[in-house]
Amino acid sequence: MGRNMHVVVCVKQVPDATNVRINPETNTLMREGVESIINPFDEYALEEALRLKDQFGARVTVISMGPPQATVVIREAMARGADDGALVSSRAFGGADTLATSYTISQAIKKVCDGKTPDLVLFGKQAIDGDTAQVGPGVSEFLDVPLVTYVKSIKMQADGSYEVESPMDDGMNVIQGKLPAVMTVLKEASTPRFAPLSGWMAAKKAEIRVLNEKDCEADPNKIGLKGSPTKVVTIFPPPTKSGGKKVDARGKASTAVEAIMKFLKEKGVA
Amino acid sequence: MADAPIFIDPKKCKGCQKCVKGCGFDALHMEGKLAVVDAGACKACFACVKACPFHAISEVKVEVIGTPDLESYKNIWVFAEQIHGTIQDVAFELLAKAKTLVKQRGEGCKLGAILLGHNLSPELPKKLIAAGADMVYKVDDPKLAEYEANVYVDACTQLIEKYKPEVILAGATAIGRAFFARVAVKVRTGLTADCTQLKVEKTKNKDTGVLQMLLHQTRPAFGGNIMATIMTPNHRPQMATVRPKVFKKDKPDSRRAGQILAEALQLIAPKTKILKSIKNADDVNIAEAEILVAGGRGLKKAENLEQLHKLAKLLGGEVAVSRACVDAGWCTASRQVGQTGKTVCPKLYLAFGISGAIQHLEGMRASDTIIAVNSDPNAPIFGVADLGIVGDLFEILPALVDAVEKVKSK
């Protein structure tokens, strides 16, 4: 494998969720002025890929599915060192759930790999806007490639055998396998590198392929809303609880401590 | 260009913008005096259809290509996660919930449990039956001795194809979240992650107009800013994951009768090998703590977590944090409460400097009692707190540590 290793990294552009607010009058999302960022978990997936490039000269391809403005995250990934990138974009993909999205991305991966199976496909653990963690495993099924989830550090050999750490609920497993694989990468994996200025300059000029449903040779029945088994039936604001006793203790720490201690005593805690 | 799920009749649209305001997904905007839908953003919730006073918006019917022979899918299943011979609590929590769903479903619906492993103790299926399972599908195979995603996918898929369950639930654990998503894709159905509410109800299928008993899967969506109820009307099984501690388990009934089906499956070879399993000793499981002292962005820096540790130690509890602390690198993710962290329900939850984003509230609102300290009187955390203190945590926290120390030293 070695120098011919091909790694595909899937990244998503997401709204900076910490800034999303609800309009209390209309109960709708206020997205004006909310910045779009590269999904934080995907940065770690990219970093793992770039390390394989440092180590083995692997080719790193970045794929993102989203609206035209998502090319920004592809350019950012290329500025950091990815070799090429493709945007998977078409209005026909709109309304896709995780099944339709997994199918669409797997078709795009087949396209950028000229029908060959890539050696390694990396995803972030999950996207911070949907939090489903489903598309990575879904793509592994469509590509028919072994799946390894929640990966912390990838130790790769030139022949494609690897060792990874994967935290479980009560500890951690050290897992051994051999490429090809689809892996989802955790945040603790490593520290993502910064893009050098020269990288930005090159990425700015780089041509980024846009793949639509025809380019991906996607079955129109398997994409977008039509290819999505799950339907959002209703949306409603999160339930609010009226709350209990409230004490204003601004500038009066002793009042606060008194109230808390009384409460703890009632509950038999202190 | 793909068609949007809705059609806006330009002759009827008066430009009142009610649909734009009524859309929870920001999918409608005005172009001049006409409402226009962004097909990519539209989630087909059809809130706008109801919002339009002029009946200018209608649903576009899509041709339905679902699972063939929908009616042949019967019964509700729970994936009973087993690690090193122990069935995880979340499986019992799901069985308790599934018992209610089975009742709601009616028509002879039964409750099944999937148990995968090797050299499984005969006690395990009995525990599942005592917890409500009518059938336990047990696959005992050396290839299932350790969790391996790809073999788990194979075993689960084979059982689904053989027995055709209508609904399957799994815990949203490190294991459940990982392999279940691939199972859903393999059988070409939908999966809703991290549901916080589930019910089965007679519902009109929007695509076909047929009345069906469907699983209503409710979860926080869009970064938790809104709740969404999701259904899988035309595909089977209807699949969902639920986090630990979201539902409460029932008392076991050892007199219950049930059927144990030992399934001999031809499984694929494992694709990866576990070299070693390390149990992390200092890694606390905050989900098991009875008292949690939690901190958020309001702590301002990592050093201030020390005070929380002091208080937690005095009270015999553990320290938990919000996502902001983990993102800032003050604390490891193992202590994080919320949608992307753990769901907890301790007897007492003390929140310092946590504003209470819905993602966080989803992870702790089930706590028996909640005390919150925050400088912002409008912080959403006060909405769930039994005792809310508006004030400066940097003044209150050290004074509280002293006060508790005094009481405890008596």
mmCIF file of C-alpha atoms in Angstrom, chain B residues 105 165-169 189-191 213-217 231-233 235-240:
data_model
loop_
_atom_site.group_PDB
_atom_site.id
_atom_site.type_symbol
_atom_site.label_atom_id
_atom_site.label_comp_id
_atom_site.label_asym_id
_atom_site.label_seq_id
_atom_site.Cartn_x
_atom_site.Cartn_y
_atom_site.Cartn_z
ATOM 1 C CA ARG B 105 -49.846 -1.159 19.537
ATOM 2 C CA PRO B 165 -40.130 -6.975 13.639
ATOM 3 C CA GLU B 166 -42.169 -3.805 13.266
ATOM 4 C CA VAL B 167 -40.084 -1.749 15.697
ATOM 5 C CA ILE B 168 -36.574 -2.182 17.139
ATOM 6 C CA LEU B 169 -35.070 -0.099 19.930
ATOM 7 C CA THR B 189 -34.972 1.663 6.748
ATOM 8 C CA GLY B 190 -34.936 4.799 8.885
ATOM 9 C CA LEU B 191 -33.295 5.237 12.275
ATOM 10 C CA MET B 213 -50.144 2.416 13.916
ATOM 11 C CA LEU B 214 -46.841 4.291 13.842
ATOM 12 C CA LEU B 215 -43.986 4.877 16.246
ATOM 13 C CA HIS B 216 -43.747 8.565 17.137
ATOM 14 C CA GLN B 217 -40.067 9.268 17.777
ATOM 15 C CA MET B 231 -41.824 8.834 11.889
ATOM 16 C CA THR B 232 -40.871 6.092 9.502
ATOM 17 C CA PRO B 233 -44.219 5.529 7.783
ATOM 18 C CA HIS B 235 -40.308 1.399 5.860
ATOM 19 C CA ARG B 236 -39.856 -1.418 8.369
ATOM 20 C CA PRO B 237 -38.633 -1.928 10.947
ATOM 21 C CA GLN B 238 -39.042 1.471 12.542
ATOM 22 C CA MET B 239 -35.740 1.881 14.371
ATOM 23 C CA ALA B 240 -34.757 4.197 17.214
#
